[in-house]
mmCIF file of the C-alpha atoms, coordinates in Angstrom:
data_MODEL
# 
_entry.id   MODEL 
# 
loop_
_atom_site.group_PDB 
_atom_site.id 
_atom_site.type_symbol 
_atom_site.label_atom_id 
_atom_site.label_alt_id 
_atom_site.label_comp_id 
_atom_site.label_asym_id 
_atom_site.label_entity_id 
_atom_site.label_seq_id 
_atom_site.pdbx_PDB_ins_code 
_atom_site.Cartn_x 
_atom_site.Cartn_y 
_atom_site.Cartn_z 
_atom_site.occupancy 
_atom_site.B_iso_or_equiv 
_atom_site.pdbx_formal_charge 
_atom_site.auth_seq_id 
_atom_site.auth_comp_id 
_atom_site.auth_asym_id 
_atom_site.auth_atom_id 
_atom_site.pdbx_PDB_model_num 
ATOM 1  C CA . UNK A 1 1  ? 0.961   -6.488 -4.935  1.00 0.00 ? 1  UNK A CA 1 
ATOM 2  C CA . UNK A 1 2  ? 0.901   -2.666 -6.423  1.00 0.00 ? 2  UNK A CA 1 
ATOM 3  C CA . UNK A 1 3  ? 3.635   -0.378 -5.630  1.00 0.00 ? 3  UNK A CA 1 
ATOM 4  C CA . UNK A 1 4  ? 0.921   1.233  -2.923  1.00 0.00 ? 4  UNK A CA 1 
ATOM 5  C CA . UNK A 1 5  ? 0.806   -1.917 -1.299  1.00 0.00 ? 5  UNK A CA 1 
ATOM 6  C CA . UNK A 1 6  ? 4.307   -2.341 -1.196  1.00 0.00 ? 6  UNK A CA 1 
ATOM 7  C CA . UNK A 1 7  ? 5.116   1.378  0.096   1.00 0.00 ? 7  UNK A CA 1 
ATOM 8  C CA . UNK A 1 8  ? 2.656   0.994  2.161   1.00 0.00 ? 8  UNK A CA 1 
ATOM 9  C CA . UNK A 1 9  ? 3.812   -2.141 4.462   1.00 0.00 ? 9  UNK A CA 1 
ATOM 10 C CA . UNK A 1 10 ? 1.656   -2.558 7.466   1.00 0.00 ? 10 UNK A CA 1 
ATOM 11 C CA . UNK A 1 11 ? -0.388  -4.735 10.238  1.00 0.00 ? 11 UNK A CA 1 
ATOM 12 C CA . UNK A 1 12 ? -3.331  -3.186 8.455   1.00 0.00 ? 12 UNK A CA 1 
ATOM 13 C CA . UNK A 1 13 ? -5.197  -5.026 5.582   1.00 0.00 ? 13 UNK A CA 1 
ATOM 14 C CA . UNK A 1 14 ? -4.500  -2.816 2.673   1.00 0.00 ? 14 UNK A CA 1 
ATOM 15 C CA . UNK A 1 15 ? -7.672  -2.820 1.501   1.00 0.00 ? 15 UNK A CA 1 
ATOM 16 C CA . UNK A 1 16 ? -8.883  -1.069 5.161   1.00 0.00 ? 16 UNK A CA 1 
ATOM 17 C CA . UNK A 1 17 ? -6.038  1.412  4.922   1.00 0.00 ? 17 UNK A CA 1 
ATOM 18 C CA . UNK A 1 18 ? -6.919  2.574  1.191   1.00 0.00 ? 18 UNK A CA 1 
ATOM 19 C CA . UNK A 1 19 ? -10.685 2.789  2.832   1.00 0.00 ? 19 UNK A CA 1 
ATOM 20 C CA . UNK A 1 20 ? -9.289  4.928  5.922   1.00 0.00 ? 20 UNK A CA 1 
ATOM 21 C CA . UNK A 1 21 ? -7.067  6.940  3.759   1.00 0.00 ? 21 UNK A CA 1 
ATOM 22 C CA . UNK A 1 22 ? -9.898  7.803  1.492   1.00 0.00 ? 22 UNK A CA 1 
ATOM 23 C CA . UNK A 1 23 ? -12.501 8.875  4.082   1.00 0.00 ? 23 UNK A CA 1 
ATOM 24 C CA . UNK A 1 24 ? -10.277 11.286 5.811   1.00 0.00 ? 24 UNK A CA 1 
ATOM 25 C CA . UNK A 1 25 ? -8.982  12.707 2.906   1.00 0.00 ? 25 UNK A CA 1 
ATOM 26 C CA . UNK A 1 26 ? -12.678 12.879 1.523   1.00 0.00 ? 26 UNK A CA 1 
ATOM 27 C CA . UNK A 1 27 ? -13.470 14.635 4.382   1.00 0.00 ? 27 UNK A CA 1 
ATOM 28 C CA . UNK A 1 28 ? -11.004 17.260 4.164   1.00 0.00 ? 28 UNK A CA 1 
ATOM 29 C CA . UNK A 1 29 ? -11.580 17.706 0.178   1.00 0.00 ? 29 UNK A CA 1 
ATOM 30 C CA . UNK A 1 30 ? -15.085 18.098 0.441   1.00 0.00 ? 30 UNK A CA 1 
ATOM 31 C CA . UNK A 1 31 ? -14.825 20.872 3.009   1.00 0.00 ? 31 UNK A CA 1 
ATOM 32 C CA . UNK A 1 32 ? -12.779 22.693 0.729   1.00 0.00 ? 32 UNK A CA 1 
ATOM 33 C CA . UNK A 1 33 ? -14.354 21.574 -2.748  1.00 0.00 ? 33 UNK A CA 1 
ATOM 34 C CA . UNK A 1 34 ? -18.562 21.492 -1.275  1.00 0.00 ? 34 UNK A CA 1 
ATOM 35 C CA . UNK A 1 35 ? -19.749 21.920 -5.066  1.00 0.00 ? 35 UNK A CA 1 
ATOM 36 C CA . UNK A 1 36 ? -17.298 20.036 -6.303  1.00 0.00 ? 36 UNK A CA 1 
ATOM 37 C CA . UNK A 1 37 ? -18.680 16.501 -8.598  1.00 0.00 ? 37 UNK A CA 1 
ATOM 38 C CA . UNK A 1 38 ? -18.103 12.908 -7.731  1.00 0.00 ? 38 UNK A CA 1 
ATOM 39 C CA . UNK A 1 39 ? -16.095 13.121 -11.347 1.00 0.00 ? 39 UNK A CA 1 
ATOM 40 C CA . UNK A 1 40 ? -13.725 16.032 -10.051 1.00 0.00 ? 40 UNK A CA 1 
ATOM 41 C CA . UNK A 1 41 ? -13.362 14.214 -6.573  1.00 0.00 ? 41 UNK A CA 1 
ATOM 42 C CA . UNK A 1 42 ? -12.471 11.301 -8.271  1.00 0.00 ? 42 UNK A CA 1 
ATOM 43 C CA . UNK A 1 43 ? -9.587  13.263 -10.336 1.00 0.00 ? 43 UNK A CA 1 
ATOM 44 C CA . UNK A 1 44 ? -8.341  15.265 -7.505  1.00 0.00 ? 44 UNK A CA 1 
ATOM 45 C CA . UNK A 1 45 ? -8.274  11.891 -5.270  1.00 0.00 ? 45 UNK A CA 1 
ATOM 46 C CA . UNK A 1 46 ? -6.319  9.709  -8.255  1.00 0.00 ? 46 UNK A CA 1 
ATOM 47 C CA . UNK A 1 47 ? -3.711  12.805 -9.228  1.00 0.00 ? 47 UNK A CA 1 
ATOM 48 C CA . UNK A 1 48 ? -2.120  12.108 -5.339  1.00 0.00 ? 48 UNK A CA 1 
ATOM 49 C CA . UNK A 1 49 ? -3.179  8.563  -4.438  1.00 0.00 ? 49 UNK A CA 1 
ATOM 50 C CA . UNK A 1 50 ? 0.161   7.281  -3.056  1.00 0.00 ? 50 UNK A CA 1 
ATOM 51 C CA . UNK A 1 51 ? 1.036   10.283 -1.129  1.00 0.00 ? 51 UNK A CA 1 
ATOM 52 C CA . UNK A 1 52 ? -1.997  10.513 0.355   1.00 0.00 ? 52 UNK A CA 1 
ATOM 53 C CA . UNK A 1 53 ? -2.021  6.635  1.312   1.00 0.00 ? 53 UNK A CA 1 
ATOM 54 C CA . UNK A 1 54 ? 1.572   7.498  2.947   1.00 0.00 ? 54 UNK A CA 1 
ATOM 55 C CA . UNK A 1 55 ? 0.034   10.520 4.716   1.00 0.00 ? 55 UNK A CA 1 
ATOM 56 C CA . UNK A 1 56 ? -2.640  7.905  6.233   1.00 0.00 ? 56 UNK A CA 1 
ATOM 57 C CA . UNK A 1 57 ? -0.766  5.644  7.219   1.00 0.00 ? 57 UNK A CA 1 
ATOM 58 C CA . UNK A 1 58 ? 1.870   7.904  9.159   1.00 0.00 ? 58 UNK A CA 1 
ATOM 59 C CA . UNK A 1 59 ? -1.326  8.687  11.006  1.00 0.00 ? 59 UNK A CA 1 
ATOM 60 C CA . UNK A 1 60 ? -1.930  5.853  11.915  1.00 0.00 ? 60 UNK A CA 1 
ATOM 61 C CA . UNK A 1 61 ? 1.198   5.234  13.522  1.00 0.00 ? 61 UNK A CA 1 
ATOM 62 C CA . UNK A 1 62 ? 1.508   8.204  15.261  1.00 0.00 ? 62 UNK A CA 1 
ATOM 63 C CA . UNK A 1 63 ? -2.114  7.265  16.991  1.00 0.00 ? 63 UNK A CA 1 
ATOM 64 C CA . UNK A 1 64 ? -0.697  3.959  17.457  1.00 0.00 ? 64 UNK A CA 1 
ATOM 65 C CA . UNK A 1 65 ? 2.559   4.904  19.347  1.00 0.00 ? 65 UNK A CA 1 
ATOM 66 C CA . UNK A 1 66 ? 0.498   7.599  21.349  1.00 0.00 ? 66 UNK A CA 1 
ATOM 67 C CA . UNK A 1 67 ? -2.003  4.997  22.925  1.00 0.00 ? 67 UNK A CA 1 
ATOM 68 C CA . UNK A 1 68 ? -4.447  5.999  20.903  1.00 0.00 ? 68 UNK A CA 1 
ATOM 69 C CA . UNK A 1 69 ? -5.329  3.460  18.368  1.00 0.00 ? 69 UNK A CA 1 
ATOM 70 C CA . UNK A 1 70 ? -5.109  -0.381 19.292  1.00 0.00 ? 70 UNK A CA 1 
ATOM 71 C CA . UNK A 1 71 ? -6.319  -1.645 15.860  1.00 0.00 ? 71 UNK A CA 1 
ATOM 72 C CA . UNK A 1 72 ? -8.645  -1.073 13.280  1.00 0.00 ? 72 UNK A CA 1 
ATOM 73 C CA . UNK A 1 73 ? -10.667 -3.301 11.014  1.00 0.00 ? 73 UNK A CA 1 
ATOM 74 C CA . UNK A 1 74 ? -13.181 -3.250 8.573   1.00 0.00 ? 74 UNK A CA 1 
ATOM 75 C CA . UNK A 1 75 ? -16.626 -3.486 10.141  1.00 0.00 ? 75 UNK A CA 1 
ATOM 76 C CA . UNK A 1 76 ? -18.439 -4.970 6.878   1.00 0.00 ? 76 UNK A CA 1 
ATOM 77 C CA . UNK A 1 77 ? -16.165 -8.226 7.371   1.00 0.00 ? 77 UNK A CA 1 
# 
């Protein structure tokens, strides 16, 4: 178990959370970064990993506790 998995204690599979945290934070970065290089969104996404992963899965919880969100799952499974 990494220390993101461990921080990161949830229902979720950790490998769906680190998928979920990515895409919205991809999202976001891309809107701000739109010629930006797979390389340098690579860099920017590795220099804040954990707290982003934290940010996610706050998120998620909040969506959860507001009726929101029953569950989520990876659909390639």
């Amino acid at each position: 178990m990494t220390d993101i998995d461990q921080v990161l204690e949830t229902d979720l599979d950790a490998n769906t959370l680190r998928k979920f945290a990515r895409a919205f934070w991809r999202q976001q970065w891309r809107s701000d970064n739109p010629d930006a290089t797979m390389e340098e969104e690579k860099a920017a996404w590795a220099i804040d990993k954990k707290k982003h992963m934290i940010h996610a899965k706050r998120a998620l919880r909040w969506l959860e506790t507001q009726g929101v969100l029953v569950s989520i799952r990876d659909a390639s499974n």
